A tleap script that builds the chain and sets N, CA, C and O, in Angstrom:
source leaprc.protein.ff14SB
mol = sequence {
  NMET SER ASN GLN ILE GLU LEU GLU LEU ALA
  ALA ASN SER GLY PRO ALA TRP LEU ALA VAL
  ASP GLY VAL PRO VAL THR VAL SER PHE PRO
  ALA GLU ALA VAL ARG PHE GLU GLY GLU GLN
  LEU CYS PHE LEU THR ASN GLY SER VAL VAL
  ARG THR VAL PRO ARG SER GLU VAL ALA ALA
  LEU SER TRP ARG ALA GLY ALA ARG GLY ARG
  PRO GLY ASP PRO LYS ASN ALA GLY LEU SER
  TRP THR ASP GLU GLU ARG ASP GLN LEU THR
  ALA GLU VAL HIE GLY GLU LEU SER TRP ALA
  GLU ILE ALA ARG ARG HIE GLU ARG SER GLY
  ALA ALA VAL ARG LEU GLU ALA GLN LYS LEU
  GLY LEU VAL GLU ALA PRO VAL CARG
}
set mol.1.N position { 44.295 63.090 104.995 }
set mol.1.CA position { 45.466 63.949 105.089 }
set mol.1.C position { 45.257 65.185 104.233 }
set mol.1.O position { 44.784 65.078 103.102 }
set mol.2.N position { 45.596 66.335 104.744 }
set mol.2.CA position { 45.453 67.580 104.010 }
set mol.2.C position { 46.553 67.711 102.976 }
set mol.2.O position { 47.647 67.171 103.133 }
set mol.3.N position { 46.246 68.430 101.931 }
set mol.3.CA position { 47.231 68.786 100.934 }
set mol.3.C position { 47.876 70.091 101.364 }
set mol.3.O position { 47.294 70.853 102.136 }
set mol.4.N position { 49.073 70.348 100.868 }
set mol.4.CA position { 49.744 71.597 101.193 }
set mol.4.C position { 49.477 72.586 100.075 }
set mol.4.O position { 49.710 72.298 98.901 }
set mol.5.N position { 48.985 73.754 100.453 }
set mol.5.CA position { 48.666 74.817 99.510 }
set mol.5.C position { 49.749 75.876 99.600 }
set mol.5.O position { 50.159 76.250 100.698 }
set mol.6.N position { 50.215 76.361 98.465 }
set mol.6.CA position { 51.107 77.511 98.451 }
set mol.6.C position { 50.457 78.589 97.605 }
set mol.6.O position { 50.137 78.373 96.436 }
set mol.7.N position { 50.268 79.753 98.211 }
set mol.7.CA position { 49.696 80.897 97.512 }
set mol.7.C position { 50.765 81.954 97.351 }
set mol.7.O position { 51.446 82.310 98.313 }
set mol.8.N position { 50.911 82.451 96.151 }
set mol.8.CA position { 51.772 83.612 95.940 }
set mol.8.C position { 50.847 84.813 95.891 }
set mol.8.O position { 50.004 84.928 95.002 }
set mol.9.N position { 51.013 85.703 96.852 }
set mol.9.CA position { 50.151 86.872 96.940 }
set mol.9.C position { 50.803 88.040 96.223 }
set mol.9.O position { 52.009 88.259 96.330 }
set mol.10.N position { 49.990 88.783 95.492 }
set mol.10.CA position { 50.485 89.946 94.769 }
set mol.10.C position { 51.139 90.914 95.745 }
set mol.10.O position { 50.710 91.040 96.892 }
set mol.11.N position { 52.175 91.592 95.282 }
set mol.11.CA position { 52.940 92.486 96.152 }
set mol.11.C position { 52.099 93.623 96.708 }
set mol.11.O position { 52.429 94.171 97.759 }
set mol.12.N position { 51.027 93.988 96.029 }
set mol.12.CA position { 50.200 95.112 96.488 }
set mol.12.C position { 49.026 94.659 97.346 }
set mol.12.O position { 48.154 95.469 97.661 }
set mol.13.N position { 48.980 93.398 97.729 }
set mol.13.CA position { 47.873 92.910 98.551 }
set mol.13.C position { 48.270 92.901 100.017 }
set mol.13.O position { 49.456 92.870 100.344 }
set mol.14.N position { 47.308 92.927 100.871 }
set mol.14.CA position { 47.552 92.829 102.310 }
set mol.14.C position { 48.205 94.066 102.878 }
set mol.14.O position { 48.300 95.092 102.204 }
set mol.15.N position { 48.658 93.973 104.122 }
set mol.15.CA position { 49.289 95.117 104.773 }
set mol.15.C position { 50.636 95.449 104.138 }
set mol.15.O position { 51.270 94.586 103.532 }
set mol.16.N position { 51.065 96.687 104.275 }
set mol.16.CA position { 52.300 97.154 103.642 }
set mol.16.C position { 53.519 96.342 104.081 }
set mol.16.O position { 54.441 96.142 103.291 }
set mol.17.N position { 53.536 95.871 105.335 }
set mol.17.CA position { 54.700 95.135 105.830 }
set mol.17.C position { 54.833 93.756 105.195 }
set mol.17.O position { 55.890 93.132 105.281 }
set mol.18.N position { 53.744 93.270 104.546 }
set mol.18.CA position { 53.755 91.925 103.997 }
set mol.18.C position { 54.713 91.794 102.819 }
set mol.18.O position { 55.439 90.805 102.714 }
set mol.19.N position { 54.717 92.781 101.937 }
set mol.19.CA position { 55.572 92.719 100.753 }
set mol.19.C position { 56.719 93.710 100.906 }
set mol.19.O position { 56.535 94.827 101.391 }
set mol.20.N position { 57.894 93.284 100.487 }
set mol.20.CA position { 59.063 94.142 100.564 }
set mol.20.C position { 59.551 94.415 99.151 }
set mol.20.O position { 59.764 93.488 98.369 }
set mol.21.N position { 59.725 95.683 98.828 }
set mol.21.CA position { 60.244 96.094 97.520 }
set mol.21.C position { 59.432 95.534 96.356 }
set mol.21.O position { 59.999 95.196 95.317 }
set mol.22.N position { 58.123 95.432 96.514 }
set mol.22.CA position { 57.256 94.995 95.428 }
set mol.22.C position { 57.374 93.531 95.052 }
set mol.22.O position { 56.927 93.135 93.975 }
set mol.23.N position { 57.968 92.717 95.916 }
set mol.23.CA position { 58.140 91.292 95.642 }
set mol.23.C position { 56.934 90.530 96.189 }
set mol.23.O position { 56.541 90.746 97.335 }
set mol.24.N position { 56.339 89.642 95.387 }
set mol.24.CA position { 55.211 88.850 95.890 }
set mol.24.C position { 55.626 88.005 97.090 }
set mol.24.O position { 56.798 87.663 97.249 }
set mol.25.N position { 54.655 87.677 97.924 }
set mol.25.CA position { 54.884 86.888 99.126 }
set mol.25.C position { 54.206 85.536 98.957 }
set mol.25.O position { 53.081 85.462 98.462 }
set mol.26.N position { 54.882 84.468 99.365 }
set mol.26.CA position { 54.297 83.130 99.306 }
set mol.26.C position { 53.937 82.685 100.712 }
set mol.26.O position { 54.755 82.768 101.628 }
set mol.27.N position { 52.704 82.208 100.878 }
set mol.27.CA position { 52.261 81.637 102.148 }
set mol.27.C position { 51.897 80.182 101.898 }
set mol.27.O position { 51.493 79.818 100.794 }
set mol.28.N position { 52.038 79.361 102.914 }
set mol.28.CA position { 51.777 77.936 102.788 }
set mol.28.C position { 50.930 77.479 103.961 }
set mol.28.O position { 51.158 77.896 105.097 }
set mol.29.N position { 49.948 76.618 103.690 }
set mol.29.CA position { 49.079 76.099 104.749 }
set mol.29.C position { 48.395 74.832 104.252 }
set mol.29.O position { 48.295 74.620 103.044 }
set mol.30.N position { 47.916 73.975 105.178 }
set mol.30.CA position { 47.216 72.755 104.775 }
set mol.30.C position { 45.747 73.029 104.472 }
set mol.30.O position { 45.118 73.860 105.127 }
set mol.31.N position { 45.211 72.338 103.493 }
set mol.31.CA position { 43.785 72.392 103.166 }
set mol.31.C position { 43.448 71.176 102.315 }
set mol.31.O position { 44.319 70.600 101.663 }
set mol.32.N position { 42.172 70.790 102.329 }
set mol.32.CA position { 41.735 69.619 101.565 }
set mol.32.C position { 41.059 69.988 100.252 }
set mol.32.O position { 41.055 69.197 99.309 }
set mol.33.N position { 40.488 71.185 100.189 }
set mol.33.CA position { 39.746 71.580 98.992 }
set mol.33.C position { 39.729 73.095 98.883 }
set mol.33.O position { 39.995 73.811 99.848 }
set mol.34.N position { 39.411 73.563 97.689 }
set mol.34.CA position { 39.246 74.999 97.460 }
set mol.34.C position { 37.970 75.197 96.656 }
set mol.34.O position { 37.640 74.382 95.794 }
set mol.35.N position { 37.256 76.278 96.936 }
set mol.35.CA position { 36.072 76.608 96.146 }
set mol.35.C position { 36.011 78.118 95.975 }
set mol.35.O position { 36.545 78.880 96.781 }
set mol.36.N position { 35.342 78.530 94.899 }
set mol.36.CA position { 35.144 79.947 94.626 }
set mol.36.C position { 33.815 80.371 95.214 }
set mol.36.O position { 32.799 79.709 95.001 }
set mol.37.N position { 33.815 81.457 95.943 }
set mol.37.CA position { 32.585 82.065 96.445 }
set mol.37.C position { 32.659 83.539 96.095 }
set mol.37.O position { 33.284 84.329 96.802 }
set mol.38.N position { 32.012 83.900 94.989 }
set mol.38.CA position { 32.090 85.287 94.533 }
set mol.38.C position { 33.524 85.632 94.184 }
set mol.38.O position { 34.145 84.971 93.352 }
set mol.39.N position { 34.042 86.653 94.813 }
set mol.39.CA position { 35.413 87.095 94.562 }
set mol.39.C position { 36.421 86.492 95.538 }
set mol.39.O position { 37.573 86.923 95.585 }
set mol.40.N position { 35.997 85.504 96.312 }
set mol.40.CA position { 36.864 84.894 97.320 }
set mol.40.C position { 37.254 83.464 96.925 }
set mol.40.O position { 36.455 82.730 96.344 }
set mol.41.N position { 38.482 83.088 97.245 }
set mol.41.CA position { 38.892 81.689 97.216 }
set mol.41.C position { 38.742 81.196 98.645 }
set mol.41.O position { 39.295 81.790 99.570 }
set mol.42.N position { 38.003 80.124 98.830 }
set mol.42.CA position { 37.777 79.560 100.167 }
set mol.42.C position { 38.481 78.211 100.246 }
set mol.42.O position { 38.252 77.334 99.414 }
set mol.43.N position { 39.330 78.052 101.244 }
set mol.43.CA position { 40.071 76.818 101.450 }
set mol.43.C position { 39.431 76.062 102.597 }
set mol.43.O position { 39.145 76.636 103.648 }
set mol.44.N position { 39.205 74.756 102.391 }
set mol.44.CA position { 38.454 73.954 103.355 }
set mol.44.C position { 39.260 72.780 103.892 }
set mol.44.O position { 40.093 72.197 103.198 }
set mol.45.N position { 38.986 72.456 105.141 }
set mol.45.CA position { 39.472 71.243 105.780 }
set mol.45.C position { 38.317 70.675 106.580 }
set mol.45.O position { 37.662 71.397 107.331 }
set mol.46.N position { 38.065 69.385 106.422 }
set mol.46.CA position { 36.934 68.720 107.086 }
set mol.46.C position { 35.615 69.435 106.810 }
set mol.46.O position { 34.750 69.503 107.683 }
set mol.47.N position { 35.461 69.967 105.598 }
set mol.47.CA position { 34.218 70.618 105.205 }
set mol.47.C position { 34.036 72.030 105.715 }
set mol.47.O position { 33.037 72.673 105.394 }
set mol.48.N position { 34.977 72.531 106.504 }
set mol.48.CA position { 34.874 73.886 107.057 }
set mol.48.C position { 35.896 74.802 106.398 }
set mol.48.O position { 37.014 74.385 106.098 }
set mol.49.N position { 35.508 76.040 106.178 }
set mol.49.CA position { 36.418 77.029 105.607 }
set mol.49.C position { 37.480 77.373 106.649 }
set mol.49.O position { 37.157 77.784 107.764 }
set mol.50.N position { 38.745 77.202 106.278 }
set mol.50.CA position { 39.849 77.507 107.187 }
set mol.50.C position { 40.572 78.792 106.806 }
set mol.50.O position { 41.306 79.358 107.616 }
set mol.51.N position { 40.366 79.256 105.571 }
set mol.51.CA position { 41.000 80.492 105.129 }
set mol.51.C position { 40.282 80.998 103.890 }
set mol.51.O position { 39.869 80.209 103.041 }
set mol.52.N position { 40.134 82.307 103.787 }
set mol.52.CA position { 39.612 82.920 102.570 }
set mol.52.C position { 40.611 83.968 102.100 }
set mol.52.O position { 41.264 84.635 102.903 }
set mol.53.N position { 40.713 84.096 100.784 }
set mol.53.CA position { 41.632 85.060 100.188 }
set mol.53.C position { 40.924 85.678 98.990 }
set mol.53.O position { 40.348 84.950 98.182 }
set mol.54.N position { 40.951 87.011 98.852 }
set mol.54.CA position { 40.374 87.626 97.660 }
set mol.54.C position { 41.093 87.118 96.405 }
set mol.54.O position { 42.323 87.104 96.357 }
set mol.55.N position { 40.336 86.706 95.405 }
set mol.55.CA position { 40.930 86.175 94.171 }
set mol.55.C position { 41.891 87.168 93.543 }
set mol.55.O position { 42.909 86.773 92.975 }
set mol.56.N position { 41.577 88.451 93.640 }
set mol.56.CA position { 42.406 89.480 93.012 }
set mol.56.C position { 43.798 89.576 93.630 }
set mol.56.O position { 44.705 90.137 93.015 }
set mol.57.N position { 43.978 89.041 94.826 }
set mol.57.CA position { 45.277 89.125 95.497 }
set mol.57.C position { 46.169 87.916 95.237 }
set mol.57.O position { 47.337 87.914 95.624 }
set mol.58.N position { 45.632 86.897 94.589 }
set mol.58.CA position { 46.399 85.674 94.349 }
set mol.58.C position { 47.101 85.772 93.000 }
set mol.58.O position { 46.459 85.895 91.956 }
set mol.59.N position { 48.429 85.716 93.042 }
set mol.59.CA position { 49.210 85.751 91.814 }
set mol.59.C position { 49.459 84.341 91.283 }
set mol.59.O position { 49.568 84.146 90.072 }
set mol.60.N position { 49.551 83.354 92.184 }
set mol.60.CA position { 49.781 81.962 91.788 }
set mol.60.C position { 49.303 81.049 92.904 }
set mol.60.O position { 49.267 81.439 94.071 }
set mol.61.N position { 48.937 79.825 92.529 }
set mol.61.CA position { 48.457 78.836 93.486 }
set mol.61.C position { 49.095 77.497 93.152 }
set mol.61.O position { 49.022 77.042 92.010 }
set mol.62.N position { 49.720 76.863 94.135 }
set mol.62.CA position { 50.288 75.524 93.966 }
set mol.62.C position { 49.597 74.595 94.945 }
set mol.62.O position { 49.329 74.967 96.088 }
set mol.63.N position { 49.314 73.395 94.495 }
set mol.63.CA position { 48.603 72.411 95.311 }
set mol.63.C position { 49.415 71.135 95.289 }
set mol.63.O position { 49.628 70.555 94.225 }
set mol.64.N position { 49.875 70.686 96.454 }
set mol.64.CA position { 50.692 69.476 96.511 }
set mol.64.C position { 50.057 68.473 97.455 }
set mol.64.O position { 49.883 68.759 98.639 }
set mol.65.N position { 49.715 67.324 96.955 }
set mol.65.CA position { 49.160 66.263 97.804 }
set mol.65.C position { 50.283 65.656 98.618 }
set mol.65.O position { 51.369 65.387 98.104 }
set mol.66.N position { 50.009 65.442 99.897 }
set mol.66.CA position { 50.994 64.795 100.754 }
set mol.66.C position { 52.328 65.494 100.757 }
set mol.66.O position { 53.369 64.838 100.717 }
set mol.67.N position { 52.323 66.801 100.804 }
set mol.67.CA position { 53.553 67.571 100.667 }
set mol.67.C position { 54.545 67.330 101.790 }
set mol.67.O position { 55.753 67.416 101.571 }
set mol.68.N position { 54.068 67.034 102.972 }
set mol.68.CA position { 54.961 66.897 104.109 }
set mol.68.C position { 55.462 65.466 104.216 }
set mol.68.O position { 54.673 64.539 104.400 }
set mol.69.N position { 56.749 65.288 104.102 }
set mol.69.CA position { 57.337 63.975 104.336 }
set mol.69.C position { 57.125 62.983 103.205 }
set mol.69.O position { 56.626 63.316 102.130 }
set mol.70.N position { 57.526 61.749 103.493 }
set mol.70.CA position { 57.390 60.653 102.536 }
set mol.70.C position { 56.333 59.693 103.049 }
set mol.70.O position { 55.981 59.735 104.228 }
set mol.71.N position { 55.820 58.827 102.181 }
set mol.71.CA position { 54.877 57.821 102.669 }
set mol.71.C position { 55.534 57.020 103.789 }
set mol.71.O position { 56.696 56.629 103.678 }
set mol.72.N position { 54.810 56.785 104.836 }
set mol.72.CA position { 55.348 56.039 105.960 }
set mol.72.C position { 55.965 56.906 107.037 }
set mol.72.O position { 56.250 56.416 108.130 }
set mol.73.N position { 56.182 58.199 106.755 }
set mol.73.CA position { 56.692 59.095 107.794 }
set mol.73.C position { 55.634 59.258 108.872 }
set mol.73.O position { 54.441 59.180 108.581 }
set mol.74.N position { 56.053 59.485 110.115 }
set mol.74.CA position { 55.075 59.733 111.179 }
set mol.74.C position { 54.217 60.958 110.862 }
set mol.74.O position { 54.650 61.866 110.153 }
set mol.75.N position { 53.009 60.967 111.390 }
set mol.75.CA position { 52.039 62.029 111.106 }
set mol.75.C position { 52.597 63.426 111.378 }
set mol.75.O position { 52.331 64.349 110.609 }
set mol.76.N position { 53.357 63.596 112.447 }
set mol.76.CA position { 53.843 64.925 112.827 }
set mol.76.C position { 55.254 65.226 112.323 }
set mol.76.O position { 55.874 66.195 112.763 }
set mol.77.N position { 55.762 64.408 111.410 }
set mol.77.CA position { 57.101 64.637 110.861 }
set mol.77.C position { 57.171 66.020 110.223 }
set mol.77.O position { 56.334 66.375 109.393 }
set mol.78.N position { 58.163 66.784 110.613 }
set mol.78.CA position { 58.373 68.095 110.012 }
set mol.78.C position { 57.593 69.229 110.645 }
set mol.78.O position { 57.830 70.390 110.312 }
set mol.79.N position { 56.669 68.932 111.546 }
set mol.79.CA position { 55.903 69.989 112.206 }
set mol.79.C position { 56.666 70.521 113.411 }
set mol.79.O position { 57.423 69.789 114.048 }
set mol.80.N position { 56.463 71.800 113.722 }
set mol.80.CA position { 57.075 72.396 114.915 }
set mol.80.C position { 56.489 71.768 116.168 }
set mol.80.O position { 55.338 71.331 116.175 }
set mol.81.N position { 57.281 71.727 117.217 }
set mol.81.CA position { 56.830 71.215 118.509 }
set mol.81.C position { 56.053 72.307 119.223 }
set mol.81.O position { 56.467 73.467 119.217 }
set mol.82.N position { 54.937 71.953 119.837 }
set mol.82.CA position { 54.165 72.904 120.635 }
set mol.82.C position { 54.697 72.899 122.067 }
set mol.82.O position { 55.405 71.975 122.467 }
set mol.83.N position { 54.354 73.929 122.833 }
set mol.83.CA position { 54.752 73.965 124.244 }
set mol.83.C position { 54.163 72.775 124.998 }
set mol.83.O position { 54.819 72.195 125.864 }
set mol.84.N position { 52.924 72.415 124.665 }
set mol.84.CA position { 52.280 71.253 125.301 }
set mol.84.C position { 53.071 69.979 125.033 }
set mol.84.O position { 53.308 69.178 125.937 }
set mol.85.N position { 53.479 69.803 123.767 }
set mol.85.CA position { 54.253 68.612 123.411 }
set mol.85.C position { 55.585 68.580 124.148 }
set mol.85.O position { 56.036 67.522 124.587 }
set mol.86.N position { 56.209 69.745 124.279 }
set mol.86.CA position { 57.491 69.804 124.990 }
set mol.86.C position { 57.310 69.441 126.463 }
set mol.86.O position { 58.140 68.733 127.032 }
set mol.87.N position { 56.234 69.920 127.082 }
set mol.87.CA position { 55.951 69.560 128.479 }
set mol.87.C position { 55.739 68.054 128.614 }
set mol.87.O position { 56.242 67.420 129.542 }
set mol.88.N position { 54.979 67.495 127.662 }
set mol.88.CA position { 54.720 66.056 127.681 }
set mol.88.C position { 56.025 65.285 127.486 }
set mol.88.O position { 56.271 64.287 128.165 }
set mol.89.N position { 56.857 65.753 126.556 }
set mol.89.CA position { 58.146 65.102 126.300 }
set mol.89.C position { 59.015 65.119 127.557 }
set mol.89.O position { 59.653 64.120 127.889 }
set mol.90.N position { 59.037 66.242 128.243 }
set mol.90.CA position { 59.824 66.352 129.477 }
set mol.90.C position { 59.387 65.301 130.489 }
set mol.90.O position { 60.220 64.614 131.080 }
set mol.91.N position { 58.080 65.179 130.685 }
set mol.91.CA position { 57.558 64.187 131.635 }
set mol.91.C position { 57.902 62.769 131.188 }
set mol.91.O position { 58.255 61.927 132.013 }
set mol.92.N position { 57.803 62.505 129.899 }
set mol.92.CA position { 58.066 61.161 129.384 }
set mol.92.C position { 59.541 60.785 129.496 }
set mol.92.O position { 59.871 59.650 129.837 }
set mol.93.N position { 60.428 61.740 129.208 }
set mol.93.CA position { 61.864 61.455 129.293 }
set mol.93.C position { 62.257 61.158 130.738 }
set mol.93.O position { 63.100 60.298 130.990 }
set mol.94.N position { 61.646 61.870 131.688 }
set mol.94.CA position { 61.944 61.632 133.105 }
set mol.94.C position { 61.246 60.376 133.630 }
set mol.94.O position { 61.548 59.914 134.731 }
set mol.95.N position { 60.321 59.828 132.855 }
set mol.95.CA position { 59.614 58.606 133.245 }
set mol.95.C position { 60.359 57.370 132.784 }
set mol.95.O position { 61.564 57.409 132.535 }
set mol.96.N position { 59.638 56.289 132.674 }
set mol.96.CA position { 60.235 54.990 132.340 }
set mol.96.C position { 59.947 54.552 130.900 }
set mol.96.O position { 60.045 53.365 130.592 }
set mol.97.N position { 59.598 55.479 130.027 }
set mol.97.CA position { 59.233 55.117 128.658 }
set mol.97.C position { 60.464 54.977 127.767 }
set mol.97.O position { 61.468 55.662 127.961 }
set mol.98.N position { 60.370 54.086 126.794 }
set mol.98.CA position { 61.439 53.933 125.805 }
set mol.98.C position { 61.322 55.053 124.772 }
set mol.98.O position { 60.272 55.681 124.638 }
set mol.99.N position { 62.416 55.293 124.042 }
set mol.99.CA position { 62.373 56.292 122.967 }
set mol.99.C position { 61.335 55.903 121.922 }
set mol.99.O position { 60.645 56.766 121.379 }
set mol.100.N position { 61.222 54.619 121.641 }
set mol.100.CA position { 60.244 54.154 120.649 }
set mol.100.C position { 58.819 54.490 121.087 }
set mol.100.O position { 58.005 54.926 120.272 }
set mol.101.N position { 58.517 54.291 122.369 }
set mol.101.CA position { 57.177 54.593 122.869 }
set mol.101.C position { 56.921 56.097 122.871 }
set mol.101.O position { 55.825 56.539 122.526 }
set mol.102.N position { 57.917 56.880 123.256 }
set mol.102.CA position { 57.753 58.344 123.234 }
set mol.102.C position { 57.497 58.802 121.801 }
set mol.102.O position { 56.616 59.628 121.560 }
set mol.103.N position { 58.267 58.265 120.847 }
set mol.103.CA position { 58.084 58.621 119.439 }
set mol.103.C position { 56.682 58.248 118.967 }
set mol.103.O position { 56.037 59.024 118.261 }
set mol.104.N position { 56.205 57.061 119.355 }
set mol.104.CA position { 54.864 56.628 118.954 }
set mol.104.C position { 53.808 57.584 119.501 }
set mol.104.O position { 52.883 57.963 118.782 }
set mol.105.N position { 53.939 57.975 120.762 }
set mol.105.CA position { 52.956 58.871 121.380 }
set mol.105.C position { 52.914 60.246 120.709 }
set mol.105.O position { 51.853 60.864 120.619 }
set mol.106.N position { 54.059 60.715 120.247 }
set mol.106.CA position { 54.128 62.039 119.612 }
set mol.106.C position { 53.923 61.961 118.098 }
set mol.106.O position { 53.836 62.987 117.423 }
set mol.107.N position { 53.846 60.749 117.575 }
set mol.107.CA position { 53.728 60.522 116.132 }
set mol.107.C position { 54.870 61.205 115.387 }
set mol.107.O position { 54.671 61.920 114.404 }
set mol.108.N position { 56.087 60.952 115.903 }
set mol.108.CA position { 57.321 61.479 115.330 }
set mol.108.C position { 58.354 60.354 115.307 }
set mol.108.O position { 58.148 59.303 115.913 }
set mol.109.N position { 59.451 60.575 114.616 }
set mol.109.CA position { 60.509 59.558 114.589 }
set mol.109.C position { 61.270 59.566 115.911 }
set mol.109.O position { 61.255 60.550 116.650 }
set mol.110.N position { 61.935 58.450 116.192 }
set mol.110.CA position { 62.764 58.369 117.390 }
set mol.110.C position { 63.858 59.426 117.377 }
set mol.110.O position { 64.164 60.027 118.407 }
set mol.111.N position { 64.449 59.651 116.200 }
set mol.111.CA position { 65.499 60.671 116.090 }
set mol.111.C position { 64.950 62.058 116.414 }
set mol.111.O position { 65.631 62.863 117.051 }
set mol.112.N position { 63.725 62.337 115.980 }
set mol.112.CA position { 63.126 63.656 116.234 }
set mol.112.C position { 62.881 63.885 117.721 }
set mol.112.O position { 63.130 64.980 118.225 }
set mol.113.N position { 62.394 62.865 118.430 }
set mol.113.CA position { 62.134 63.062 119.862 }
set mol.113.C position { 63.450 63.166 120.641 }
set mol.113.O position { 63.537 63.941 121.593 }
set mol.114.N position { 64.466 62.403 120.251 }
set mol.114.CA position { 65.761 62.517 120.939 }
set mol.114.C position { 66.386 63.891 120.695 }
set mol.114.O position { 66.951 64.488 121.612 }
set mol.115.N position { 66.286 64.392 119.462 }
set mol.115.CA position { 66.835 65.712 119.142 }
set mol.115.C position { 66.124 66.807 119.936 }
set mol.115.O position { 66.774 67.711 120.460 }
set mol.116.N position { 64.803 66.733 120.028 }
set mol.116.CA position { 64.056 67.737 120.795 }
set mol.116.C position { 64.419 67.647 122.273 }
set mol.116.O position { 64.535 68.671 122.945 }
set mol.117.N position { 64.599 66.439 122.779 }
set mol.117.CA position { 65.013 66.265 124.176 }
set mol.117.C position { 66.397 66.885 124.406 }
set mol.117.O position { 66.649 67.469 125.459 }
set mol.118.N position { 67.280 66.756 123.430 }
set mol.118.CA position { 68.602 67.384 123.534 }
set mol.118.C position { 68.473 68.902 123.549 }
set mol.118.O position { 69.116 69.572 124.359 }
set mol.119.N position { 67.650 69.448 122.662 }
set mol.119.CA position { 67.448 70.902 122.604 }
set mol.119.C position { 66.911 71.443 123.921 }
set mol.119.O position { 67.242 72.558 124.322 }
set mol.120.N position { 66.083 70.651 124.592 }
set mol.120.CA position { 65.499 71.064 125.870 }
set mol.120.C position { 66.440 70.803 127.044 }
set mol.120.O position { 66.116 71.146 128.181 }
set mol.121.N position { 67.598 70.202 126.783 }
set mol.121.CA position { 68.551 69.910 127.844 }
set mol.121.C position { 68.152 68.728 128.709 }
set mol.121.O position { 68.643 68.579 129.828 }
set mol.122.N position { 67.258 67.883 128.195 }
set mol.122.CA position { 66.793 66.722 128.956 }
set mol.122.C position { 67.779 65.564 128.888 }
set mol.122.O position { 67.855 64.748 129.806 }
set mol.123.N position { 68.530 65.501 127.797 }
set mol.123.CA position { 69.563 64.482 127.614 }
set mol.123.C position { 70.760 65.154 126.946 }
set mol.123.O position { 70.625 66.202 126.314 }
set mol.124.N position { 71.910 64.548 127.092 }
set mol.124.CA position { 73.104 65.095 126.456 }
set mol.124.C position { 73.207 64.591 125.028 }
set mol.124.O position { 72.789 63.478 124.710 }
set mol.125.N position { 73.770 65.432 124.175 }
set mol.125.CA position { 74.005 65.030 122.793 }
set mol.125.C position { 75.099 63.971 122.773 }
set mol.125.O position { 76.031 64.032 123.574 }
set mol.126.N position { 74.997 63.001 121.866 }
set mol.126.CA position { 76.040 61.972 121.795 }
set mol.126.C position { 77.385 62.592 121.406 }
set mol.126.O position { 77.440 63.536 120.618 }
set mol.127.N position { 78.443 62.058 121.959 }
set mol.127.CA position { 79.796 62.520 121.644 }
set mol.127.C position { 80.240 61.831 120.369 }
set mol.127.O position { 80.073 60.620 120.223 }
set mol.128.N position { 80.800 62.589 119.454 }
set mol.128.CA position { 81.248 62.017 118.173 }
set mol.128.C position { 82.735 61.952 118.110 }
set mol.128.O position { 83.291 61.500 117.109 }
savepdb mol mol.pdb
quit
């Protein structure tokens, strides 16, 4: 499982639209390791560099292991749904699968798949 990295980038780094009124910008992404290569910070996942950032542009770095969710949460808990996943969900809801099986296939909670199905208009929201 990747760790969640948060980088605070100096307000004067990157394109002008990135920082507003001289306020640093924080970006977040998954990575397993970081190494220094000259003036670059290189972030790695599965042994491959997934992002590089000039050291001079980093104002702060936070590293959180298992940042997404709690132990036991489904693998995709908290992640945005892709168009592919939504297409698959549509087919599954119209099929004969249980909510538990759909949740297992998407590696999400049953509540998450039902909520996404509601957002897509595949099922009606429960009346309270």
